[in-house]
mmCIF file of C-alpha atoms and ligand atoms in Angstrom:
data_model
loop_
_atom_site.group_PDB
_atom_site.id
_atom_site.type_symbol
_atom_site.label_atom_id
_atom_site.label_comp_id
_atom_site.label_asym_id
_atom_site.label_seq_id
_atom_site.Cartn_x
_atom_site.Cartn_y
_atom_site.Cartn_z
ATOM 1 C CA UNK A 1 0.055 -0.003 -0.104
ATOM 2 C CA UNK A 2 1.461 3.384 -1.029
ATOM 3 C CA UNK A 3 1.331 6.130 1.361
ATOM 4 C CA UNK A 4 4.100 8.679 0.233
ATOM 5 C CA UNK A 5 3.567 11.047 -2.789
ATOM 6 C CA UNK A 6 7.282 10.047 -3.372
ATOM 7 C CA UNK A 7 6.260 6.485 -4.057
ATOM 8 C CA UNK A 8 3.306 7.643 -6.246
ATOM 9 C CA UNK A 9 5.783 9.607 -8.355
ATOM 10 C CA UNK A 10 7.815 6.609 -8.541
ATOM 11 C CA UNK A 11 5.311 4.319 -9.687
ATOM 12 C CA UNK A 12 4.146 6.759 -12.208
ATOM 13 C CA UNK A 13 7.708 7.289 -13.519
ATOM 14 C CA UNK A 14 8.296 6.510 -17.122
ATOM 15 C CA UNK A 15 4.834 7.412 -18.170
ATOM 16 C CA UNK A 16 5.408 9.843 -21.254
ATOM 17 C CA UNK A 17 2.587 12.177 -20.410
ATOM 18 C CA UNK A 18 3.960 12.789 -16.871
ATOM 19 C CA UNK A 19 7.310 13.429 -18.113
ATOM 20 C CA UNK A 20 6.521 16.085 -20.705
ATOM 21 C CA UNK A 21 4.057 17.538 -18.239
ATOM 22 C CA UNK A 22 6.614 18.146 -15.719
ATOM 23 C CA UNK A 23 9.108 19.635 -18.125
ATOM 24 C CA UNK A 24 6.391 22.174 -19.329
ATOM 25 C CA UNK A 25 5.573 23.072 -15.888
ATOM 26 C CA UNK A 26 9.104 23.354 -14.610
ATOM 27 C CA UNK A 27 9.570 26.082 -17.656
ATOM 28 C CA UNK A 28 6.505 27.896 -16.449
ATOM 29 C CA UNK A 29 6.830 28.176 -12.919
ATOM 30 C CA UNK A 30 10.432 28.940 -12.859
ATOM 31 C CA UNK A 31 9.588 32.089 -15.353
ATOM 32 C CA UNK A 32 7.056 32.878 -12.833
ATOM 33 C CA UNK A 33 9.318 33.226 -9.941
ATOM 34 C CA UNK A 34 10.911 36.339 -11.431
ATOM 35 C CA UNK A 35 7.694 38.193 -12.041
ATOM 36 C CA UNK A 36 6.070 40.188 -9.454
ATOM 37 C CA UNK A 37 2.415 39.301 -9.687
ATOM 38 C CA UNK A 38 1.264 38.724 -6.266
ATOM 39 C CA UNK A 39 -1.102 41.466 -6.712
ATOM 40 C CA UNK A 40 -3.492 39.049 -8.866
ATOM 41 C CA UNK A 41 -4.326 37.289 -5.570
ATOM 42 C CA UNK A 42 -5.884 40.460 -4.359
ATOM 43 C CA UNK A 43 -8.530 40.387 -6.889
ATOM 44 C CA UNK A 44 -11.968 39.780 -5.387
ATOM 45 C CA UNK A 45 -13.156 36.368 -6.756
ATOM 46 C CA UNK A 46 -14.173 32.808 -5.535
ATOM 47 C CA UNK A 47 -11.155 30.494 -6.373
ATOM 48 C CA UNK A 48 -12.103 26.822 -6.030
ATOM 49 C CA UNK A 49 -8.943 24.678 -5.395
ATOM 50 C CA UNK A 50 -8.934 20.903 -5.373
ATOM 51 C CA UNK A 51 -6.805 18.208 -4.136
ATOM 52 C CA UNK A 52 -6.735 14.438 -4.222
ATOM 53 C CA UNK A 53 -4.446 13.679 -1.435
ATOM 54 C CA UNK A 54 -1.935 14.969 1.072
ATOM 55 C CA UNK A 55 0.489 12.201 1.962
ATOM 56 C CA UNK A 56 2.742 12.525 4.981
ATOM 57 C CA UNK A 57 5.597 13.680 2.676
ATOM 58 C CA UNK A 58 3.353 16.590 1.284
ATOM 59 C CA UNK A 59 2.066 17.549 4.748
ATOM 60 C CA UNK A 60 4.708 20.415 5.260
ATOM 61 C CA UNK A 61 4.469 22.023 1.806
ATOM 62 C CA UNK A 62 0.601 22.005 2.233
ATOM 63 C CA UNK A 63 0.885 23.834 5.534
ATOM 64 C CA UNK A 64 3.154 26.370 3.590
ATOM 65 C CA UNK A 65 0.753 26.824 0.916
ATOM 66 C CA UNK A 66 -2.112 27.393 3.377
ATOM 67 C CA UNK A 67 -0.101 29.887 5.293
ATOM 68 C CA UNK A 68 0.820 31.949 2.154
ATOM 69 C CA UNK A 69 -2.851 31.900 1.034
ATOM 70 C CA UNK A 70 -4.336 32.696 4.268
ATOM 71 C CA UNK A 71 -2.617 36.168 4.215
ATOM 72 C CA UNK A 72 -4.830 37.523 1.126
ATOM 73 C CA UNK A 73 -7.805 35.022 1.153
ATOM 74 C CA UNK A 74 -11.070 34.376 3.166
ATOM 75 C CA UNK A 75 -11.662 30.481 3.365
ATOM 76 C CA UNK A 76 -15.171 29.533 2.878
ATOM 77 C CA UNK A 77 -17.051 26.350 2.559
ATOM 78 C CA UNK A 78 -18.134 24.869 -0.774
ATOM 79 C CA UNK A 79 -21.786 25.777 0.023
ATOM 80 C CA UNK A 80 -20.904 29.556 0.843
ATOM 81 C CA UNK A 81 -18.921 29.843 -2.131
ATOM 82 C CA UNK A 82 -21.842 28.701 -4.190
ATOM 83 C CA UNK A 83 -24.250 30.828 -2.403
ATOM 84 C CA UNK A 84 -21.922 33.908 -2.684
ATOM 85 C CA UNK A 85 -21.571 33.391 -6.495
ATOM 86 C CA UNK A 86 -25.493 33.009 -6.935
ATOM 87 C CA UNK A 87 -26.294 36.068 -4.867
ATOM 88 C CA UNK A 88 -23.479 38.151 -6.568
ATOM 89 C CA UNK A 89 -21.776 38.763 -3.220
ATOM 90 C CA UNK A 90 -18.214 38.462 -3.939
ATOM 91 C CA UNK A 91 -16.692 41.414 -2.262
ATOM 92 C CA UNK A 92 -13.096 40.081 -1.796
ATOM 93 C CA UNK A 93 -10.596 37.052 -2.557
ATOM 94 C CA UNK A 94 -12.274 33.900 -1.165
ATOM 95 C CA UNK A 95 -10.808 30.483 -1.688
ATOM 96 C CA UNK A 96 -12.958 27.265 -1.410
ATOM 97 C CA UNK A 97 -11.306 23.969 -1.058
ATOM 98 C CA UNK A 98 -12.600 20.586 -2.203
ATOM 99 C CA UNK A 99 -11.158 16.840 -2.670
ATOM 100 C CA UNK A 100 -12.015 14.032 -4.982
ATOM 101 C CA UNK A 101 -11.843 10.458 -4.640
ATOM 102 C CA UNK A 102 -11.757 9.825 -1.016
ATOM 103 C CA UNK A 103 -7.995 8.689 -0.521
ATOM 104 C CA UNK A 104 -7.212 7.920 3.286
ATOM 105 C CA UNK A 105 -4.336 10.833 3.226
ATOM 106 C CA UNK A 106 -7.281 13.145 3.126
ATOM 107 C CA UNK A 107 -7.545 13.155 6.757
ATOM 108 C CA UNK A 108 -3.845 15.031 7.000
ATOM 109 C CA UNK A 109 -5.289 17.452 4.529
ATOM 110 C CA UNK A 110 -8.309 18.074 6.762
ATOM 111 C CA UNK A 111 -6.130 18.552 9.856
ATOM 112 C CA UNK A 112 -4.114 21.381 8.373
ATOM 113 C CA UNK A 113 -6.993 22.902 6.452
ATOM 114 C CA UNK A 114 -8.640 23.084 9.990
ATOM 115 C CA UNK A 115 -5.576 24.843 11.484
ATOM 116 C CA UNK A 116 -6.362 27.863 8.987
ATOM 117 C CA UNK A 117 -10.075 27.725 9.774
ATOM 118 C CA UNK A 118 -10.767 26.248 6.220
ATOM 119 C CA UNK A 119 -13.220 23.669 5.341
ATOM 120 C CA UNK A 120 -13.338 21.188 2.706
ATOM 121 C CA UNK A 121 -15.961 19.504 0.505
ATOM 122 C CA UNK A 122 -14.842 15.802 -0.157
ATOM 123 C CA UNK A 123 -16.376 14.280 -3.296
ATOM 124 C CA UNK A 124 -16.735 10.598 -2.642
ATOM 125 C CA UNK A 125 -17.316 7.332 -4.462
ATOM 126 C CA UNK A 126 -19.282 5.249 -2.123
ATOM 127 C CA UNK A 127 -17.637 1.918 -3.764
ATOM 128 C CA UNK A 128 -14.325 2.868 -2.479
ATOM 129 C CA UNK A 129 -15.334 3.881 1.183
ATOM 130 C CA UNK A 130 -13.826 1.528 3.693
ATOM 131 C CA UNK A 131 -12.809 -0.758 0.533
ATOM 132 C CA UNK A 132 -10.138 -3.405 1.866
ATOM 133 C CA UNK A 133 -10.133 -6.123 -0.681
ATOM 134 C CA UNK A 134 -6.817 -6.185 -2.130
ATOM 135 C CA UNK A 135 -7.585 -7.434 -5.802
ATOM 136 C CA UNK A 136 -10.600 -4.638 -5.910
ATOM 137 C CA UNK A 137 -8.315 -2.004 -4.270
ATOM 138 C CA UNK A 138 -5.535 -2.732 -6.970
ATOM 139 C CA UNK A 139 -8.024 -2.706 -9.980
ATOM 140 C CA UNK A 140 -9.901 0.312 -8.658
ATOM 141 C CA UNK A 141 -6.482 2.464 -8.099
ATOM 142 C CA UNK A 142 -4.982 1.202 -11.284
ATOM 143 C CA UNK A 143 -7.832 1.298 -13.767
ATOM 144 C CA UNK A 144 -10.081 4.290 -12.122
ATOM 145 C CA UNK A 145 -7.671 6.522 -10.373
ATOM 146 C CA UNK A 146 -4.338 5.944 -12.472
ATOM 147 C CA UNK A 147 -2.707 5.403 -9.103
ATOM 148 C CA UNK A 148 -0.633 2.599 -7.579
ATOM 149 C CA UNK A 149 -2.655 0.933 -4.582
ATOM 150 C CA UNK A 150 -3.558 3.384 -1.702
ATOM 151 C CA UNK A 151 -5.901 3.002 1.019
ATOM 152 C CA UNK A 152 -9.388 5.006 1.207
ATOM 153 C CA UNK A 153 -11.422 6.693 3.969
ATOM 154 C CA UNK A 154 -13.879 4.635 5.768
ATOM 155 C CA UNK A 155 -17.483 5.680 6.975
ATOM 156 C CA UNK A 156 -16.021 6.393 10.504
ATOM 157 C CA UNK A 157 -13.663 8.851 8.823
ATOM 158 C CA UNK A 158 -16.199 10.293 6.745
ATOM 159 C CA UNK A 159 -18.276 10.748 9.869
ATOM 160 C CA UNK A 160 -15.214 12.280 11.625
ATOM 161 C CA UNK A 161 -14.809 14.774 8.485
ATOM 162 C CA UNK A 162 -18.400 16.072 8.933
ATOM 163 C CA UNK A 163 -18.213 16.230 12.763
ATOM 164 C CA UNK A 164 -15.101 18.603 12.037
ATOM 165 C CA UNK A 165 -17.223 20.930 9.926
ATOM 166 C CA UNK A 166 -16.441 19.657 6.335
ATOM 167 C CA UNK A 167 -18.979 18.711 3.715
ATOM 168 C CA UNK A 168 -19.602 15.574 1.647
ATOM 169 C CA UNK A 169 -20.365 15.524 -2.129
ATOM 170 C CA UNK A 170 -21.073 12.987 -4.745
ATOM 171 C CA UNK A 171 -18.358 11.778 -7.535
ATOM 172 C CA UNK A 172 -20.359 8.882 -9.050
ATOM 173 C CA UNK A 173 -20.509 5.392 -7.515
ATOM 174 C CA UNK A 174 -17.478 3.759 -8.617
ATOM 175 C CA UNK A 175 -15.461 6.568 -10.424
ATOM 176 C CA UNK A 176 -16.795 5.779 -13.992
ATOM 177 C CA UNK A 177 -16.488 8.082 -16.622
ATOM 178 C CA UNK A 178 -19.787 9.793 -17.301
ATOM 179 C CA UNK A 179 -19.371 10.438 -21.092
ATOM 180 C CA UNK A 180 -19.231 6.603 -21.415
ATOM 181 C CA UNK A 181 -22.596 6.092 -19.733
ATOM 182 C CA UNK A 182 -26.187 6.521 -21.347
ATOM 183 C CA UNK A 183 -28.245 9.114 -19.652
ATOM 184 C CA UNK A 184 -30.223 6.315 -18.223
ATOM 185 C CA UNK A 185 -27.048 4.683 -16.848
ATOM 186 C CA UNK A 186 -26.104 7.985 -15.300
ATOM 187 C CA UNK A 187 -29.286 8.515 -13.918
ATOM 188 C CA UNK A 188 -29.130 4.850 -12.088
ATOM 189 C CA UNK A 189 -25.669 5.730 -10.981
ATOM 190 C CA UNK A 190 -26.305 9.071 -9.768
ATOM 191 C CA UNK A 191 -29.567 7.737 -7.647
ATOM 192 C CA UNK A 192 -27.363 4.702 -6.193
ATOM 193 C CA UNK A 193 -24.497 7.137 -5.150
ATOM 194 C CA UNK A 194 -27.098 9.737 -3.625
ATOM 195 C CA UNK A 195 -29.028 7.076 -1.856
ATOM 196 C CA UNK A 196 -26.142 5.770 -0.115
ATOM 197 C CA UNK A 197 -24.312 8.792 0.650
ATOM 198 C CA UNK A 198 -27.465 10.587 1.875
ATOM 199 C CA UNK A 199 -28.280 7.364 4.203
ATOM 200 C CA UNK A 200 -24.838 7.863 5.773
ATOM 201 C CA UNK A 201 -24.216 11.510 5.805
ATOM 202 C CA UNK A 202 -27.440 13.545 5.337
ATOM 203 C CA UNK A 203 -28.768 15.556 2.399
ATOM 204 C CA UNK A 204 -25.936 15.869 -0.638
ATOM 205 C CA UNK A 205 -26.014 19.143 -2.299
ATOM 206 C CA UNK A 206 -22.896 18.926 -4.431
ATOM 207 C CA UNK A 207 -21.399 16.973 -7.495
ATOM 208 C CA UNK A 208 -18.112 16.813 -9.210
ATOM 209 C CA UNK A 209 -17.825 14.876 -12.350
ATOM 210 C CA UNK A 210 -14.927 12.250 -12.565
ATOM 211 C CA UNK A 211 -12.000 12.851 -14.758
ATOM 212 C CA UNK A 212 -12.915 16.700 -15.036
ATOM 213 C CA UNK A 213 -12.729 17.678 -18.578
ATOM 214 C CA UNK A 214 -15.895 18.854 -20.180
ATOM 215 C CA UNK A 215 -15.816 16.331 -22.749
ATOM 216 C CA UNK A 216 -15.850 13.649 -19.828
ATOM 217 C CA UNK A 217 -19.279 14.686 -18.998
ATOM 218 C CA UNK A 218 -22.380 16.069 -20.742
ATOM 219 C CA UNK A 219 -25.322 18.149 -20.916
ATOM 220 C CA UNK A 220 -28.000 15.392 -20.162
ATOM 221 C CA UNK A 221 -26.100 14.457 -17.033
ATOM 222 C CA UNK A 222 -25.424 18.007 -16.024
ATOM 223 C CA UNK A 223 -29.245 18.436 -16.354
ATOM 224 C CA UNK A 224 -29.943 15.233 -14.087
ATOM 225 C CA UNK A 225 -27.719 16.869 -11.517
ATOM 226 C CA UNK A 226 -29.731 19.961 -10.971
ATOM 227 C CA UNK A 227 -33.113 18.478 -11.728
ATOM 228 C CA UNK A 228 -32.567 16.213 -8.655
ATOM 229 C CA UNK A 229 -32.121 19.133 -6.221
ATOM 230 C CA UNK A 230 -28.477 19.598 -6.306
ATOM 231 C CA UNK A 231 -27.039 23.084 -5.654
ATOM 232 C CA UNK A 232 -23.727 22.774 -7.898
ATOM 233 C CA UNK A 233 -21.715 20.838 -10.412
ATOM 234 C CA UNK A 234 -18.016 21.109 -10.481
ATOM 235 C CA UNK A 235 -15.526 20.335 -13.383
ATOM 236 C CA UNK A 236 -11.598 20.163 -13.193
ATOM 237 C CA UNK A 237 -11.170 23.011 -15.903
ATOM 238 C CA UNK A 238 -8.878 25.528 -14.592
ATOM 239 C CA UNK A 239 -10.232 29.042 -13.915
ATOM 240 C CA UNK A 240 -12.226 31.021 -11.110
ATOM 241 C CA UNK A 241 -15.280 32.775 -10.852
ATOM 242 C CA UNK A 242 -16.383 36.623 -10.059
ATOM 243 C CA UNK A 243 -19.855 37.818 -9.554
ATOM 244 C CA UNK A 244 -21.888 40.430 -11.542
ATOM 245 C CA UNK A 245 -24.835 41.434 -9.491
ATOM 246 C CA UNK A 246 -27.078 38.220 -9.673
ATOM 247 C CA UNK A 247 -26.514 37.356 -13.158
ATOM 248 C CA UNK A 248 -25.535 33.730 -12.570
ATOM 249 C CA UNK A 249 -28.461 31.444 -12.533
ATOM 250 C CA UNK A 250 -27.964 28.248 -10.481
ATOM 251 C CA UNK A 251 -27.716 25.765 -13.490
ATOM 252 C CA UNK A 252 -25.752 28.266 -15.483
ATOM 253 C CA UNK A 253 -22.983 28.081 -12.980
ATOM 254 C CA UNK A 254 -20.337 25.185 -13.860
ATOM 255 C CA UNK A 255 -17.592 25.287 -11.195
ATOM 256 C CA UNK A 256 -14.191 25.494 -12.610
ATOM 257 C CA UNK A 257 -11.672 24.126 -10.173
ATOM 258 C CA UNK A 258 -7.687 24.279 -9.932
ATOM 259 C CA UNK A 259 -6.002 21.137 -9.178
ATOM 260 C CA UNK A 260 -3.211 21.598 -6.454
ATOM 261 C CA UNK A 261 -0.820 18.689 -5.822
ATOM 262 C CA UNK A 262 0.522 19.339 -2.544
ATOM 263 C CA UNK A 263 3.765 17.605 -3.470
ATOM 264 C CA UNK A 264 4.529 20.285 -5.839
ATOM 265 C CA UNK A 265 7.048 23.080 -5.483
ATOM 266 C CA UNK A 266 5.129 25.825 -3.912
ATOM 267 C CA UNK A 267 6.124 28.265 -6.755
ATOM 268 C CA UNK A 268 4.369 25.844 -8.957
ATOM 269 C CA UNK A 269 1.207 25.731 -7.071
ATOM 270 C CA UNK A 270 1.323 29.516 -6.814
ATOM 271 C CA UNK A 271 1.754 29.739 -10.536
ATOM 272 C CA UNK A 272 -1.372 27.845 -11.289
ATOM 273 C CA UNK A 273 -3.560 29.897 -8.888
ATOM 274 C CA UNK A 274 -2.278 33.128 -10.275
ATOM 275 C CA UNK A 275 -2.647 32.366 -13.799
ATOM 276 C CA UNK A 276 -6.286 31.554 -13.192
ATOM 277 C CA UNK A 277 -6.724 34.772 -11.326
ATOM 278 C CA UNK A 278 -5.021 36.407 -14.077
ATOM 279 C CA UNK A 279 -7.605 34.956 -16.966
ATOM 280 C CA UNK A 280 -10.646 35.615 -14.911
ATOM 281 C CA UNK A 281 -13.382 37.059 -16.730
ATOM 282 C CA UNK A 282 -17.393 37.037 -16.641
ATOM 283 C CA UNK A 283 -17.000 34.145 -19.284
ATOM 284 C CA UNK A 284 -15.202 31.906 -16.746
ATOM 285 C CA UNK A 285 -18.442 31.736 -14.932
ATOM 286 C CA UNK A 286 -20.727 30.145 -17.465
ATOM 287 C CA UNK A 287 -21.148 26.620 -18.892
ATOM 288 C CA UNK A 288 -19.550 25.812 -22.290
ATOM 289 C CA UNK A 289 -21.502 26.292 -25.350
ATOM 290 C CA UNK A 290 -21.771 22.547 -25.968
ATOM 291 C CA UNK A 291 -23.760 22.330 -22.745
ATOM 292 C CA UNK A 292 -26.530 24.909 -23.843
HETATM 293 ZN ZN1 LIG B 1 -11.948 11.537 -9.313
#
């Protein structure tokens, strides 16, 4: 069972995509170090940052990021962030945290977030909660998450997170790609997920679709999420949000989130956060044309 970021990186080493990506990133964030652009963080906005894990060897770095961000931002819950956007009430820089996939090291993340008064919305797959079977774990991690075998939260962990002020959201039942499902299949998956999470955690209001690109999801699934009483739907498309009076209607807000890997160098994390703040416009609030 892998429990460090170093081991995750080692297991993923040799995958070409990862190698090219890290070369591109190195070039970008090294350039950014020499530009004085921290003023971008003063822009009133809601920026949703999301993680997958904070393994023990990422904890110090994550703490440093929180310390840096806390100087210029107010941390708010996912629910408050959605509410502020819909009410057009974004008067200063806000950050809202979420986490996908329910990996056990989220307990480390939660502790650090709590230290800075931040809460997190954990988007979970009921299938993996408390999953212990070796073969199932290996298959799920490799095929669905592209990770070596890691451990997951169990229900007691989930209850503790809720007790400590965090929110729980839905992320499909078994981390399948929504664009591979028919509308009927997605509806079944959605209700199965909602039923199990609701039975354990109470009403669920937020959904994040798997894999995160707009092409991994579709308009029909988006409509199913909102027509069943959910208040938000999150992608993993980079960007952040501003308000403009009350112009964002509930089902027109498709949340963009910036992925943060706590094991990245601090400057790399800052680069992504500032790059989204720089690109901020009213257009980043709305759903893409293919969803209209
Ligand atoms: Zn996921």
